[in-house]
Short mmCIF file of C-alpha atoms and ligand atoms in Angstrom, two decimals:
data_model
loop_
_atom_site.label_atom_id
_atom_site.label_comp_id
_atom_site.label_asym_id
_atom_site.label_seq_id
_atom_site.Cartn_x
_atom_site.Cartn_y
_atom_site.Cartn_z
CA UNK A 1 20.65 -10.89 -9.51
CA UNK A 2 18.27 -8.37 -10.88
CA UNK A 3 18.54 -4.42 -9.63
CA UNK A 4 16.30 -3.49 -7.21
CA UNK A 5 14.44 -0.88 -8.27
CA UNK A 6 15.13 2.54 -5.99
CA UNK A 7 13.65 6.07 -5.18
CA UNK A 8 16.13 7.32 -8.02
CA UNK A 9 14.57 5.13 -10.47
CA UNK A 10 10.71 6.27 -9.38
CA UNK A 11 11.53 9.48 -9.94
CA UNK A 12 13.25 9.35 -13.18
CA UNK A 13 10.06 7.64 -13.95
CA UNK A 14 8.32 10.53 -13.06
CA UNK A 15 10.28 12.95 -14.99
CA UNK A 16 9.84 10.98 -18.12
CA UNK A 17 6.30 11.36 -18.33
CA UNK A 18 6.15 7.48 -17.32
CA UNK A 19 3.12 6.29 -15.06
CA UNK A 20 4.22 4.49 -11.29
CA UNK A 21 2.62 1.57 -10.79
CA UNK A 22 2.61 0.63 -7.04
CA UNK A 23 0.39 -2.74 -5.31
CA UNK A 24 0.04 -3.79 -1.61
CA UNK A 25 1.61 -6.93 -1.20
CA UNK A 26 1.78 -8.67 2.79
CA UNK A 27 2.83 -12.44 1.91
CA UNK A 28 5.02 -14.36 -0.67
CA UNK A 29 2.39 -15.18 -2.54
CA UNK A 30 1.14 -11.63 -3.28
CA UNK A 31 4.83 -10.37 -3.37
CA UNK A 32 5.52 -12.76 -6.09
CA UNK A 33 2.70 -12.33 -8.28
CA UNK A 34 3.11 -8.05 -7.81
CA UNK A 35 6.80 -8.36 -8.53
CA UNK A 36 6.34 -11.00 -11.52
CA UNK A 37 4.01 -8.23 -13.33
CA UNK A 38 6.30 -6.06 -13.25
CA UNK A 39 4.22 -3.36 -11.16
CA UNK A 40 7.28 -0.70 -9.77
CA UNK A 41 6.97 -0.50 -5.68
CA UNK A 42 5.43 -3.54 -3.57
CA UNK A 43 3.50 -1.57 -0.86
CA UNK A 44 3.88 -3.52 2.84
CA UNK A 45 0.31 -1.56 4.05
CA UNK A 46 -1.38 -1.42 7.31
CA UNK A 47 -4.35 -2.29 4.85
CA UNK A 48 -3.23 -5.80 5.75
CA UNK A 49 -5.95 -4.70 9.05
CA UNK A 50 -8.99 -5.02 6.42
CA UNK A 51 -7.53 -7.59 4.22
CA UNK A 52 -5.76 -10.35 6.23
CA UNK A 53 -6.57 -9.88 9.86
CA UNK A 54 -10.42 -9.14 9.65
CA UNK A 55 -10.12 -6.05 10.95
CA UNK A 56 -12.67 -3.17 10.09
CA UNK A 57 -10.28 -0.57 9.80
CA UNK A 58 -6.08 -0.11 10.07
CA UNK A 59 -5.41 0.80 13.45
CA UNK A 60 -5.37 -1.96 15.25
CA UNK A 61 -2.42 -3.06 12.74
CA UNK A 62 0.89 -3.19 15.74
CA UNK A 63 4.32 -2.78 14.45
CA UNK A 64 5.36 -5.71 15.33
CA UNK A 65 2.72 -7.32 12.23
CA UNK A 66 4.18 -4.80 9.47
CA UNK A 67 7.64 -5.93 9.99
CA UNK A 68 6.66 -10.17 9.97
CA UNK A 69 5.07 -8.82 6.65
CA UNK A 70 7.63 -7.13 5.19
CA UNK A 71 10.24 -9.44 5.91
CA UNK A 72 8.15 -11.83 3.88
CA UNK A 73 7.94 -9.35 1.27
CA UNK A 74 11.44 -8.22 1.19
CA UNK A 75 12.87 -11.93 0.85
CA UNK A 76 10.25 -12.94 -1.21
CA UNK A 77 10.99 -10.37 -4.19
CA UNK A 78 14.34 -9.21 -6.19
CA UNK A 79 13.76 -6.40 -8.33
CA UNK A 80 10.75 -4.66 -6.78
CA UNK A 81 10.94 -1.56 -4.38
CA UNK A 82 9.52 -2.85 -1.41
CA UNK A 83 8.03 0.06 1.43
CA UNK A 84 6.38 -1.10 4.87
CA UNK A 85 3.56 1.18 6.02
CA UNK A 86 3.94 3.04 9.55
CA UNK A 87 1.30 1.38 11.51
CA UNK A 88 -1.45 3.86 13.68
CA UNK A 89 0.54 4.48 17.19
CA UNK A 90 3.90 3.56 15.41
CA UNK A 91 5.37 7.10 15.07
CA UNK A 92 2.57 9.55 16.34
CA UNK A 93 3.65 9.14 20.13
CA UNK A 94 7.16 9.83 20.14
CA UNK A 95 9.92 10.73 18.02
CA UNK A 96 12.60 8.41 19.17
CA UNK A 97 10.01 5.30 18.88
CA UNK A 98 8.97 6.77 15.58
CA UNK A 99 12.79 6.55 14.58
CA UNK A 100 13.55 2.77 16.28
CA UNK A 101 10.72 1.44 13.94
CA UNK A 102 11.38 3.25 10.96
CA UNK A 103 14.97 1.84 11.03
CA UNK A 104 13.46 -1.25 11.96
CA UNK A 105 11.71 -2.04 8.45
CA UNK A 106 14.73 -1.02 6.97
CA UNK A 107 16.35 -3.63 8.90
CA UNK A 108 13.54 -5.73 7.36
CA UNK A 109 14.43 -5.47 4.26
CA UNK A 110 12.08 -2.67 3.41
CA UNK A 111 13.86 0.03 1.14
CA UNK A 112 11.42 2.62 2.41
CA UNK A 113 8.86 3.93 4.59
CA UNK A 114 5.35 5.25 4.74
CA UNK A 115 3.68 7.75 6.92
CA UNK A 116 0.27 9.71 7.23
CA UNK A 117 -0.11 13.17 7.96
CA UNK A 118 0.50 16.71 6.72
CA UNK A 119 2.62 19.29 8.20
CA UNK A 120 2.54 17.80 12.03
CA UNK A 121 4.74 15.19 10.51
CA UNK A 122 7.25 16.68 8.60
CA UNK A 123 9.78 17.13 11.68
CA UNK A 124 9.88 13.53 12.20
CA UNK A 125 9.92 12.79 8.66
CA UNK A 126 13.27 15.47 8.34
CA UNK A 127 14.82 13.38 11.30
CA UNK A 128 14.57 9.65 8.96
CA UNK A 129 15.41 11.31 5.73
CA UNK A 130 18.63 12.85 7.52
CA UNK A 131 18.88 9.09 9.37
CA UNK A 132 19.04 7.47 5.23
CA UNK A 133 15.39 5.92 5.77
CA UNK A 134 13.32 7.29 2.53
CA UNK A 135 10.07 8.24 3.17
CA UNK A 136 6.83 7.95 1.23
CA UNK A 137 4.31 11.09 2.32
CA UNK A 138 0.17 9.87 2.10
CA UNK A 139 -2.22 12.83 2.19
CA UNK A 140 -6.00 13.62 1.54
CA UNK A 141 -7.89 10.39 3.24
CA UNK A 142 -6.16 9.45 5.81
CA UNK A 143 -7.35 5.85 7.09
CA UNK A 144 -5.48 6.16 10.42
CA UNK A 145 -7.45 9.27 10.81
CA UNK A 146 -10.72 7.58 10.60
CA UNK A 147 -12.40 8.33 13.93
CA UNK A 148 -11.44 12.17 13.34
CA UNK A 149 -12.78 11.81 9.39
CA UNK A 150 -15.99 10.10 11.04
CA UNK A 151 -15.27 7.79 7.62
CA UNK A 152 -13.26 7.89 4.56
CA UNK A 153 -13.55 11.19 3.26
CA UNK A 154 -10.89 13.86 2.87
CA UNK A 155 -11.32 17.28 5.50
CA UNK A 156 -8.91 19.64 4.45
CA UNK A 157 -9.32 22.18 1.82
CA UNK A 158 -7.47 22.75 -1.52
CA UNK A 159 -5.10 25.09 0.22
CA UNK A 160 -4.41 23.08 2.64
CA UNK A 161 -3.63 19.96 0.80
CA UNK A 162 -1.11 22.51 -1.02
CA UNK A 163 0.30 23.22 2.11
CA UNK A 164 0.66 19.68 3.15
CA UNK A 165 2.51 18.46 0.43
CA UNK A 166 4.33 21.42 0.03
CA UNK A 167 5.62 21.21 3.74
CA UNK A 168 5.88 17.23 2.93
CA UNK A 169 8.14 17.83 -0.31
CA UNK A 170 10.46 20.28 1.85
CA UNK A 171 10.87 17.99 4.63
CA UNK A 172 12.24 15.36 2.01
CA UNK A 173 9.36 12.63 1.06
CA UNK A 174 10.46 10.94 -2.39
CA UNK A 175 7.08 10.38 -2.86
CA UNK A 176 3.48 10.95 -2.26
CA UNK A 177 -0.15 9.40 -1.89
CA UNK A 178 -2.55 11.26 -3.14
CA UNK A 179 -5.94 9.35 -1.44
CA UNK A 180 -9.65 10.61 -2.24
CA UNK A 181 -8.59 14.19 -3.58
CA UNK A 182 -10.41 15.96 -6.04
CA UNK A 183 -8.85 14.87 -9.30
CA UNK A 184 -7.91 18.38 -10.12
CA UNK A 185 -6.39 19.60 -6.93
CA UNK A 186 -4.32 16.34 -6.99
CA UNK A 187 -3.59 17.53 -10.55
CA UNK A 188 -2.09 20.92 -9.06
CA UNK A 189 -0.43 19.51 -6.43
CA UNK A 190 1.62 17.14 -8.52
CA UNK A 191 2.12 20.22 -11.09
CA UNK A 192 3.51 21.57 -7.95
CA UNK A 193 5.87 19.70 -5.60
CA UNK A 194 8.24 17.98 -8.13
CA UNK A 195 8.15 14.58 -6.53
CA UNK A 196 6.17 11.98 -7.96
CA UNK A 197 2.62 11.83 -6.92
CA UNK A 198 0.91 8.45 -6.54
CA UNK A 199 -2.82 8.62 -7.02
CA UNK A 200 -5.97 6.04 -5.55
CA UNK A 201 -8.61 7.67 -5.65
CA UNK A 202 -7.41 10.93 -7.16
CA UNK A 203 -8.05 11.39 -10.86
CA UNK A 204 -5.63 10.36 -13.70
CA UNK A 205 -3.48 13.21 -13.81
CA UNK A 206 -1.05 12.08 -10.54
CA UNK A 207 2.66 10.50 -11.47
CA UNK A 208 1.47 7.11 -10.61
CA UNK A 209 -1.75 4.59 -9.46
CA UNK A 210 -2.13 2.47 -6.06
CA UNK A 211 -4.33 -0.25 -5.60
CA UNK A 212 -5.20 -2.64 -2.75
CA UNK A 213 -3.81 -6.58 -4.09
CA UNK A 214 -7.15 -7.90 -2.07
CA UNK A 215 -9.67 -5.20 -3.81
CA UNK A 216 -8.23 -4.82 -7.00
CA UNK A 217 -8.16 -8.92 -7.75
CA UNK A 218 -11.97 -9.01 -6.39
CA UNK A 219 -11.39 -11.02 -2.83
CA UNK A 220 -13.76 -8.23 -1.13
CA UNK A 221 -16.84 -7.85 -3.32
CA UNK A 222 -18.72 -6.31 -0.35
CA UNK A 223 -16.27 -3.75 -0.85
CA UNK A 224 -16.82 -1.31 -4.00
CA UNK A 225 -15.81 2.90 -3.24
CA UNK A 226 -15.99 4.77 -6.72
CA UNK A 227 -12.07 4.92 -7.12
CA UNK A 228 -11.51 0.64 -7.46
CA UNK A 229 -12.00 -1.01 -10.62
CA UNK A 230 -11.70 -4.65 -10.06
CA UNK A 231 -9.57 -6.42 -12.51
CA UNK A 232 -10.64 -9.99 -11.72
CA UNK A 233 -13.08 -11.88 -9.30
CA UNK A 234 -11.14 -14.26 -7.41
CA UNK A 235 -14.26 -14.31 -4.65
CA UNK A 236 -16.48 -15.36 -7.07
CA UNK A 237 -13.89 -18.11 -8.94
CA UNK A 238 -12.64 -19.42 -6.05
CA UNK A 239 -15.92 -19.96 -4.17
CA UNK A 240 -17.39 -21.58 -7.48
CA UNK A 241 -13.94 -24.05 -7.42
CA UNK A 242 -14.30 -24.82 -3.79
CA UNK A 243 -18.31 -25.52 -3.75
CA UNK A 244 -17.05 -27.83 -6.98
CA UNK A 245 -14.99 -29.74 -4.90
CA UNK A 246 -17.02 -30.32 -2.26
CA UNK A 247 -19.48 -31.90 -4.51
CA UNK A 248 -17.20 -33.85 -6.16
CA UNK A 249 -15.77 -35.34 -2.79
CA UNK A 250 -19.46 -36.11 -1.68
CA UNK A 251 -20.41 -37.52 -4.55
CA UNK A 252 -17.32 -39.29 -5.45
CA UNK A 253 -16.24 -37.99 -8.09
CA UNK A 254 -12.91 -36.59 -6.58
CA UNK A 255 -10.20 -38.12 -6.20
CA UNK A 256 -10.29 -39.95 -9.89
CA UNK A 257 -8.40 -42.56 -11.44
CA UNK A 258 -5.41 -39.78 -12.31
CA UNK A 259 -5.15 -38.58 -8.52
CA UNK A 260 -4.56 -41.91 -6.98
CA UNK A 261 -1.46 -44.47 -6.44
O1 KIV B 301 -2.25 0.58 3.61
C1 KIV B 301 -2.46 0.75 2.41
O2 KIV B 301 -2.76 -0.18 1.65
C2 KIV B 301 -2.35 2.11 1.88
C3 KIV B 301 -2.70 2.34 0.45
C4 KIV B 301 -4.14 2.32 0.22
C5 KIV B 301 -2.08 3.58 -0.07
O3 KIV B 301 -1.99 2.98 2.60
#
């Protein structure tokens, strides 16, 4: 069986000067096909609100969804580091709850977890890393913090972004998302906290790049911030196949000769 890739390996990555490559993936299908190219950490995110559930934002996402998705992940997948997203209401209310779930997507078969938040968070986040659960940090945008953003924008300021991820690094994150900041304060913080730095949004100059698997492969075309460039557009192919085939059946065409017994 292949090695699973760990936290160990991300950050030698880092340290090398190599670029982290990281993809939401919710189902076998998108685990697969993230895995199979080789991209370095399949990212279980409470994204799956927007892009599988119809959702217009994440926090409707309940635990309970994250870990049916990252089971599906985790058993779908050999080699790839797999983390499940802390869903909104999942570790803000109370500590011990915030500890029964992290441990839960462990149980999962995620390798890690990921949180939101700056400095508020990094007591809980002390308690997991001393518990063995590896946690991924996510600062700047914050799409939990929506209602307090009043949309997606970032609303701290360069110092205290620093602060954040300083205070994030110290309580133990492996790793950090870096969403909507200024490409050169994302550039300083990665110069300064000495764990790899995982950018969408935030310039080139961050360890690493994350990307949506729905927005990235076109399946949202309503959907275009500056930050995603869309690298195919499955909306557009796939609505041109199916509108073929529903010709074809009406006019007879489909099934043919070949498709029949
Ligand atoms: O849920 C998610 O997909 C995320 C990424 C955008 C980082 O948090």
């Amino acid at each position: 069986m292949p090695k699973r890739t760990t936290i160990r390996d991300i950050q030698a990555k880092a340290n090398d000067g190599q670029k982290i490559s990281m993809v939401t993936a919710y189902d076998a299908f998108s685990a697969k096909l993230v895995e199979e190219a080789g991209i370095d950490i399949a990212l279980v995110g409470d994204s799956v609100g927007t892009t599988l559930q119809g959702r217009n934002d994440t926090l409707g996402v309940e635990m309970e969804d994250m870990l049916y998705h990252a089971e599906i992940v985790a058993r779908s997948t050999e080699r790839i580091l797999v983390i499940g997203d802390l869903p909104f209401g999942s570790y803000q209310v109370n500590e011990d709850e915030a500890m029964q779930n992290a441990v839960a997507f462990l149980k999962a078969g995620a390798h890690a977890v990921k949180l939101e938040g700056g400095a508020s968070v990094m007591p809980i986040i002390e308690r997991m890393c001393e518990a063995g659960i590896p946690v991924m940090g996510h600062l700047g945008f914050t799409p939990q913090s929506v209602n307090i953003t009043s949309g997606p924008r970032v609303n701290k300021s360069r110092d205290e972004l620093m602060e954040d991820a300083e205070s994030l690094a110290d309580a133990g994150v492996f790793a950090l998302v870096l969403e909507m900041v200024p490409a050169k304060i994302a550039q300083e913080i990665t110069n300064a906290v000495g764990i790899p730095t995982i950018g969408i949004g935030a310039g080139a100059h961050t360890n690493g790049q994350v990307l949506v698997f729905h927005d990235m492969l076109g399946f949202s075309p309503d959907f275009n911030p500056k930050f995603l460039k869309r690298y195919m557009d499955f909306h557009g192919q796939a609505l041109g196949a199916l509108k073929q085939y529903k010709e074809e059946v009406e006019q007879g065409k489909f099934p043919g000769e070949e498709h029949s017994y």
